[in-house]
Coordinates of C-alpha atoms in Angstrom, one line a residue:
M1 CA 0.0 0.0 0.0
E2 CA 2.9 2.4 0.7
N3 CA 4.2 1.8 -2.8
K4 CA 0.7 2.7 -4.1
I5 CA 0.8 6.0 -2.2
Q6 CA 4.2 6.8 -3.6
T7 CA 3.0 6.0 -7.2
I8 CA -0.2 8.2 -6.8
S9 CA 0.3 11.2 -4.5
K10 CA -2.4 12.2 -2.1
G11 CA -2.3 15.6 -3.7
R12 CA -3.3 14.2 -7.1
I13 CA -6.1 12.1 -5.5
R14 CA -7.3 15.2 -3.7
I15 CA -7.4 17.1 -7.0
A16 CA -9.4 14.3 -8.6
I17 CA -12.0 14.3 -5.8
F18 CA -12.2 18.1 -5.9
F19 CA -13.1 18.1 -9.6
L20 CA -15.7 15.4 -9.1
Y21 CA -17.3 17.5 -6.4
F22 CA -17.2 20.3 -9.0
C23 CA -18.9 18.1 -11.6
T24 CA -21.8 17.3 -9.3
G25 CA -22.3 21.0 -8.4
L26 CA -22.0 22.0 -12.1
C27 CA -24.8 19.6 -13.1
F28 CA -27.2 20.8 -10.4
S29 CA -26.5 24.5 -11.0
S30 CA -26.8 24.1 -14.8
W31 CA -30.3 22.8 -14.3
A32 CA -31.2 25.5 -11.8
S33 CA -29.9 28.2 -14.2
R34 CA -32.3 27.3 -16.9
I35 CA -35.4 26.9 -14.7
P36 CA -37.1 30.1 -16.0
D37 CA -36.6 29.0 -19.6
I38 CA -37.9 25.5 -19.0
K39 CA -40.9 26.8 -17.0
T40 CA -41.8 29.2 -19.8
T41 CA -41.3 26.7 -22.6
L42 CA -43.7 24.2 -21.0
G43 CA -46.2 27.0 -20.1
L44 CA -46.5 25.9 -16.4
G45 CA -48.1 28.2 -13.8
D46 CA -46.6 28.8 -10.4
A47 CA -48.7 26.2 -8.6
A48 CA -47.8 23.5 -11.2
W49 CA -44.2 24.5 -11.0
G50 CA -44.2 24.2 -7.2
T51 CA -45.2 20.6 -7.7
I52 CA -42.6 20.1 -10.3
L53 CA -39.8 21.2 -7.9
L54 CA -40.8 18.5 -5.5
M55 CA -39.7 15.8 -8.0
I56 CA -36.0 16.2 -7.3
P57 CA -36.5 15.7 -3.5
I58 CA -38.7 12.7 -4.3
G59 CA -35.9 11.2 -6.4
Q60 CA -33.4 11.9 -3.7
I61 CA -35.5 10.2 -1.1
C62 CA -35.8 7.2 -3.3
G63 CA -32.1 7.1 -3.7
M64 CA -31.5 7.4 0.1
T65 CA -33.4 4.1 0.7
I66 CA -30.6 2.1 -1.0
S67 CA -27.6 4.3 -1.6
G68 CA -25.8 3.8 1.7
L69 CA -26.2 0.0 1.8
L70 CA -25.3 -0.4 -1.9
I71 CA -22.2 1.8 -1.7
S72 CA -21.0 0.0 1.5
K73 CA -21.3 -3.3 -0.4
V74 CA -19.9 -2.3 -3.9
G75 CA -17.7 0.7 -2.9
S76 CA -17.9 4.4 -3.9
K77 CA -15.0 3.8 -6.3
K78 CA -17.3 1.8 -8.6
I79 CA -20.6 3.6 -7.8
L80 CA -19.5 7.2 -8.3
P81 CA -18.6 7.0 -12.0
V82 CA -21.9 5.2 -12.8
A83 CA -23.9 7.7 -10.7
L84 CA -22.2 10.7 -12.3
V85 CA -22.9 9.3 -15.8
G86 CA -26.6 8.8 -14.7
Y87 CA -26.7 12.3 -13.3
V88 CA -25.5 13.7 -16.7
A89 CA -28.0 11.6 -18.6
A90 CA -30.8 12.7 -16.4
L91 CA -29.8 16.3 -17.1
L92 CA -30.0 15.7 -20.8
F93 CA -33.4 14.2 -20.4
I94 CA -34.5 17.3 -18.6
G95 CA -33.4 19.4 -21.6
L96 CA -35.3 17.0 -23.9
S97 CA -38.5 17.0 -21.9
A98 CA -41.3 18.3 -24.1
S99 CA -44.1 17.8 -21.6
E100 CA -44.9 18.2 -17.9
Y101 CA -44.9 14.4 -17.4
A102 CA -41.6 13.9 -19.2
L103 CA -40.0 16.6 -17.0
I104 CA -41.4 14.9 -13.8
I105 CA -39.8 11.6 -14.7
S106 CA -36.5 13.3 -15.7
L107 CA -36.3 15.2 -12.4
I108 CA -37.0 12.1 -10.3
I109 CA -34.2 10.3 -12.1
F110 CA -32.0 13.4 -11.6
G111 CA -32.7 13.5 -7.9
F112 CA -32.1 9.7 -7.6
F113 CA -28.6 9.8 -9.2
G114 CA -27.9 13.1 -7.4
N115 CA -28.2 11.3 -4.1
F116 CA -25.8 8.5 -5.2
C117 CA -23.3 11.1 -6.3
N118 CA -23.6 12.9 -3.0
I119 CA -23.0 9.9 -0.8
S120 CA -20.3 8.3 -3.0
V121 CA -18.2 11.5 -3.5
N122 CA -18.4 12.3 0.2
T123 CA -17.4 8.8 1.0
Q124 CA -14.3 9.3 -1.2
A125 CA -13.5 12.5 0.6
V126 CA -13.8 11.0 4.1
T127 CA -11.5 8.1 3.0
L128 CA -8.9 10.6 1.8
E129 CA -9.2 12.8 4.8
T130 CA -8.1 10.0 7.1
T131 CA -4.7 10.0 5.4
Y132 CA -4.1 13.6 6.3
N133 CA -3.2 15.0 9.7
K134 CA -5.6 17.9 9.1
P135 CA -9.2 18.4 8.0
I136 CA -9.8 18.9 4.3
M137 CA -13.5 18.1 3.8
A138 CA -14.7 21.8 3.6
S139 CA -12.4 22.5 0.6
F140 CA -14.2 19.8 -1.3
H141 CA -17.6 21.3 -0.5
G142 CA -16.0 24.6 -1.6
G143 CA -15.6 23.0 -5.0
W144 CA -19.3 22.3 -5.1
S145 CA -20.1 25.8 -4.2
F146 CA -17.7 27.2 -6.8
A147 CA -19.4 25.0 -9.3
G148 CA -22.7 26.7 -8.3
L149 CA -21.3 30.1 -9.2
T150 CA -19.8 28.7 -12.4
G151 CA -23.0 27.0 -13.5
A152 CA -25.1 30.1 -12.8
S153 CA -22.7 32.2 -14.9
V154 CA -22.6 29.8 -17.8
G155 CA -26.4 29.4 -17.6
L156 CA -26.8 33.2 -17.8
L157 CA -24.5 33.3 -20.9
M158 CA -26.4 30.4 -22.6
A159 CA -29.7 32.0 -21.9
S160 CA -28.5 35.4 -23.3
L161 CA -27.3 33.5 -26.4
K162 CA -30.8 31.9 -26.6
L163 CA -29.3 28.4 -26.7
L164 CA -31.8 25.7 -25.9
P165 CA -31.3 24.0 -22.6
V166 CA -30.7 20.6 -24.2
Y167 CA -27.7 22.0 -26.1
H168 CA -26.5 23.8 -23.0
F169 CA -26.8 20.6 -21.0
A170 CA -25.1 18.5 -23.7
I171 CA -22.0 20.9 -23.4
I172 CA -22.0 20.5 -19.7
G173 CA -22.4 16.7 -20.0
L174 CA -19.4 16.5 -22.3
L175 CA -17.2 18.5 -19.9
V176 CA -18.3 16.4 -17.0
F177 CA -17.7 13.1 -18.9
I178 CA -14.2 14.2 -19.9
T179 CA -13.4 15.3 -16.3
L180 CA -14.6 11.9 -15.1
L181 CA -12.4 10.0 -17.6
I182 CA -9.4 12.0 -16.5
N183 CA -9.9 11.6 -12.8
R184 CA -11.6 8.2 -12.4
P185 CA -8.2 6.3 -12.2
F186 CA -7.5 8.2 -8.9
L187 CA -10.6 7.1 -7.0
Q188 CA -9.7 4.9 -4.0
A189 CA -11.2 2.0 -2.1
D190 CA -13.4 3.0 0.8
L191 CA -12.1 3.2 4.4
K192 CA -12.4 -0.2 6.1
K193 CA -13.2 0.5 9.8
E194 CA -11.7 -1.8 12.4
K195 CA -14.1 -3.2 15.0
D196 CA -13.3 -2.8 18.6
P197 CA -14.1 -6.2 20.2
A198 CA -14.9 -4.6 23.6
Q199 CA -17.4 -2.2 22.1
A200 CA -18.8 -4.8 19.7
A201 CA -19.5 -7.0 22.7
N202 CA -21.5 -4.3 24.4
K203 CA -23.7 -2.9 21.7
K204 CA -26.0 -1.0 24.2
K205 CA -23.1 1.4 24.9
N206 CA -22.2 1.8 21.3
K207 CA -25.2 3.2 19.3
P208 CA -23.8 5.3 16.5
E209 CA -27.3 5.7 15.0
T210 CA -28.4 8.0 17.9
F211 CA -25.3 10.0 17.6
L212 CA -25.7 10.3 13.8
F213 CA -29.3 11.6 14.1
L214 CA -28.1 14.3 16.5
L215 CA -25.5 15.3 13.9
G216 CA -28.3 15.2 11.3
I217 CA -30.4 17.7 13.3
V218 CA -27.5 20.1 13.4
A219 CA -27.0 19.8 9.7
F220 CA -30.8 20.1 9.3
C221 CA -30.7 23.6 10.9
G222 CA -27.8 24.6 8.7
M223 CA -29.5 23.4 5.5
A224 CA -32.7 25.2 6.5
A225 CA -30.7 28.4 6.4
E226 CA -29.2 27.4 3.0
G227 CA -32.7 26.8 1.7
A228 CA -33.9 30.1 3.0
M229 CA -31.1 31.9 1.1
S230 CA -31.3 29.9 -2.1
D231 CA -35.0 30.2 -2.6
W232 CA -36.1 33.4 -0.8
S233 CA -33.1 35.8 -0.7
G234 CA -34.2 37.5 -3.9
L235 CA -37.8 37.8 -2.9
Y236 CA -36.8 39.1 0.5
L237 CA -34.9 42.0 -1.2
I238 CA -37.9 42.7 -3.4
D239 CA -40.8 42.3 -0.9
V240 CA -39.2 43.5 2.3
V241 CA -36.3 45.8 1.4
G242 CA -38.0 47.2 -1.7
T243 CA -35.1 46.5 -4.1
P244 CA -35.8 46.8 -7.8
N245 CA -36.2 43.4 -9.5
H246 CA -33.0 43.6 -11.6
L247 CA -30.9 44.1 -8.4
A248 CA -32.5 41.2 -6.5
P249 CA -30.0 38.5 -7.7
I250 CA -27.2 40.4 -5.9
G251 CA -28.4 39.0 -2.6
L252 CA -28.0 35.4 -3.7
A253 CA -24.7 36.2 -5.4
A254 CA -23.3 37.8 -2.2
Y255 CA -24.4 34.8 -0.1
M256 CA -22.9 32.3 -2.6
I257 CA -19.6 34.1 -2.8
T258 CA -19.0 34.1 1.0
M259 CA -20.2 30.6 1.4
A260 CA -17.9 29.3 -1.4
S261 CA -14.9 31.3 -0.2
G262 CA -15.6 30.4 3.4
R263 CA -15.4 26.7 2.6
F264 CA -11.8 27.1 1.5
L265 CA -11.0 28.7 4.9
I266 CA -13.0 26.3 7.2
D267 CA -10.4 23.5 7.1
K268 CA -7.7 25.8 8.6
A269 CA -10.2 27.1 11.2
T270 CA -11.1 23.6 12.2
Q271 CA -7.5 22.6 12.6
K272 CA -6.9 25.6 14.8
W273 CA -10.0 25.8 16.9
G274 CA -11.7 22.4 16.6
R275 CA -14.9 21.2 15.1
K276 CA -17.1 22.2 18.0
R277 CA -16.1 25.9 17.8
V278 CA -16.4 25.9 14.0
I279 CA -20.0 24.6 14.2
Q280 CA -21.0 26.9 17.0
T281 CA -19.4 29.9 15.3
G282 CA -21.4 29.0 12.1
G283 CA -24.6 28.9 14.1
I284 CA -23.9 32.3 15.7
L285 CA -23.1 33.9 12.2
I286 CA -26.4 32.4 10.8
S287 CA -28.4 34.0 13.6
V288 CA -26.5 37.3 13.5
G289 CA -27.0 37.5 9.7
L290 CA -30.7 36.7 9.7
F291 CA -31.5 38.9 12.7
T292 CA -29.6 41.7 11.1
A293 CA -31.6 41.4 7.8
V294 CA -34.8 41.4 9.9
A295 CA -33.9 44.3 12.1
F296 CA -32.3 46.5 9.4
P297 CA -34.2 45.9 6.1
H298 CA -32.1 48.2 4.0
F299 CA -30.2 47.2 0.8
I300 CA -26.6 47.6 2.1
T301 CA -27.2 46.1 5.5
T302 CA -29.2 43.2 4.1
I303 CA -26.5 42.4 1.6
I304 CA -23.9 42.5 4.4
A305 CA -26.2 40.3 6.4
F306 CA -26.5 37.7 3.6
M307 CA -22.7 37.6 3.3
I308 CA -22.5 36.9 7.1
I309 CA -25.0 34.1 6.6
G310 CA -22.8 32.7 3.8
F311 CA -19.8 32.4 6.1
G312 CA -22.1 30.9 8.8
T313 CA -23.4 28.1 6.5
A314 CA -20.0 27.4 4.9
G315 CA -18.7 25.0 7.6
I316 CA -21.8 23.3 9.0
V317 CA -22.5 20.5 6.5
P318 CA -18.8 19.7 5.6
T319 CA -17.8 19.5 9.3
I320 CA -20.8 17.3 10.1
Y321 CA -20.1 15.0 7.2
S322 CA -16.5 14.7 8.3
I323 CA -17.4 13.7 11.8
A324 CA -20.1 11.3 10.7
G325 CA -17.7 9.5 8.3
Q326 CA -14.8 9.2 10.8
K327 CA -16.3 8.9 14.3
T328 CA -18.6 5.9 13.8
R329 CA -17.9 2.2 13.3
I330 CA -20.5 1.5 10.7
P331 CA -19.6 1.9 7.0
T332 CA -19.0 5.5 6.0
S333 CA -21.6 5.5 3.2
I334 CA -24.3 4.3 5.6
A335 CA -23.3 6.9 8.2
L336 CA -23.4 9.7 5.6
T337 CA -26.8 8.4 4.4
I338 CA -28.3 8.7 7.9
V339 CA -27.0 12.2 8.4
S340 CA -27.9 13.4 4.9
S341 CA -31.4 11.9 5.2
V342 CA -32.1 13.9 8.4
S343 CA -30.3 17.1 7.2
F344 CA -32.0 17.0 3.8
L345 CA -35.4 17.5 5.4
G346 CA -34.1 21.0 6.4
F347 CA -33.5 21.9 2.8
L348 CA -36.8 20.4 1.8
M349 CA -39.0 21.8 4.6
G350 CA -37.3 25.1 5.2
P351 CA -38.4 27.0 2.1
P352 CA -42.1 25.8 2.3
L353 CA -42.2 26.8 6.0
I354 CA -40.9 30.2 5.1
G355 CA -43.5 30.6 2.4
Y356 CA -46.3 29.5 4.8
I357 CA -45.3 31.9 7.5
A358 CA -44.8 34.7 5.0
S359 CA -48.3 34.2 3.6
V360 CA -49.7 34.7 7.1
T361 CA -47.4 37.5 8.2
N362 CA -44.4 38.5 6.1
L363 CA -40.9 37.3 5.2
R364 CA -39.3 39.2 8.1
Y365 CA -41.0 36.8 10.6
S366 CA -40.0 33.8 8.4
Y367 CA -36.3 34.9 8.4
A368 CA -36.5 35.5 12.2
L369 CA -37.6 31.9 12.7
I370 CA -34.7 30.6 10.6
G371 CA -32.4 32.8 12.7
L372 CA -33.5 30.8 15.7
F373 CA -32.2 27.7 14.0
G374 CA -28.7 29.2 14.3
I375 CA -29.1 29.3 18.1
C376 CA -30.2 25.7 18.0
I377 CA -27.0 24.8 16.2
V378 CA -25.0 26.4 19.0
V379 CA -27.0 24.6 21.8
L380 CA -26.9 21.2 20.1
A381 CA -23.2 21.4 19.4
S382 CA -22.7 21.9 23.1
T383 CA -24.7 18.8 24.0
I384 CA -23.2 16.3 21.6
K385 CA -20.5 14.5 23.6
I386 CA -18.1 13.7 20.8
L387 CA -17.8 17.4 19.9
K388 CA -16.3 18.0 23.4
Y389 CA -13.1 16.5 22.1
D390 CA -12.0 19.4 20.0
K391 CA -8.6 18.1 18.9
I392 CA -8.6 16.9 15.3
E393 CA -7.5 13.3 15.6
L394 CA -7.9 11.8 12.1
R395 CA -7.2 8.1 11.8
K396 CA -4.2 7.7 9.6
T397 CA -4.6 4.9 7.0
D398 CA -2.9 4.0 3.8
I399 CA -4.7 4.7 0.6
K400 CA -5.5 1.5 -1.2

């Protein structure tokens, strides 16, 4: 195994995984960037479109039922390439969809393969992180966020050139396929966790499932804030702040920039201060940002508030995934599936909850509620026992 490490450097493997994160983010952001065109082409109203947007979560939930177990049996090294090809194919089907029903099927498939990509690429990242003496997970998620900015920019260009989504998605698919071919040889076998005979004999004292659900709740709160920004930041600027429509996208852009850049800084912060402080600081920044936007609904202060929220959400999910993958004795893919299943509900339920509260009151009350989730992150991080050990003690293992 040592000869294998010398032949393929950890740095090259890290680059490969980074680009595969980028590919998954590019596929998703490419779809999101053409939503207005697809909605207009199919002539769908707001109510119908709201139903359409639920198809990706449905597909993801379907994937969650088998992804963890399948990846633990077959290995993320084999599953990730297949899942990414399926993700690209589903993206092309979305572009080819000529009816509402065809789009529904395509989006379910897109969500299904998207979940497999998520679990398998994070499993690869956790395996590589165990060979370092420092945290590196957040930098991979930074690649996903950077892909979001890239995909949105490319989508804006394609739309301005009036290029049909199917041709746009075909270009993206070709780029992803080439990237996969280049980096696939550097994927590694999943981390094999050694069983402690003493703990295995006393299963009642070793229940990782309970621990993982607590981590999932922390990530749930963080992803609820992400959903609030992704789906409602523009409307908040328009409806509450009174910003002209053409300036509304600045809010999401400001948030995405700080979240993406923050993810490239989180690993160093984790190494210096520990996971617990990073998670708690993230929760504090989420609350401060949202409460600032609520208390001072002016354009400049709101944009600054959105940037603060971006820094707050940057480290929550990557840090939770890193802990889940390394601090449990069940297979990494299953641990990640449990955490992502719980946390995903935050991304799914957050935006509709905001909409319901806003319909009764207004968006300021909705954002104030999500601000409380940041406080919940701080409190929960204080109660989870494993976070009390702040030192980063990554298990060193050879890359196979």
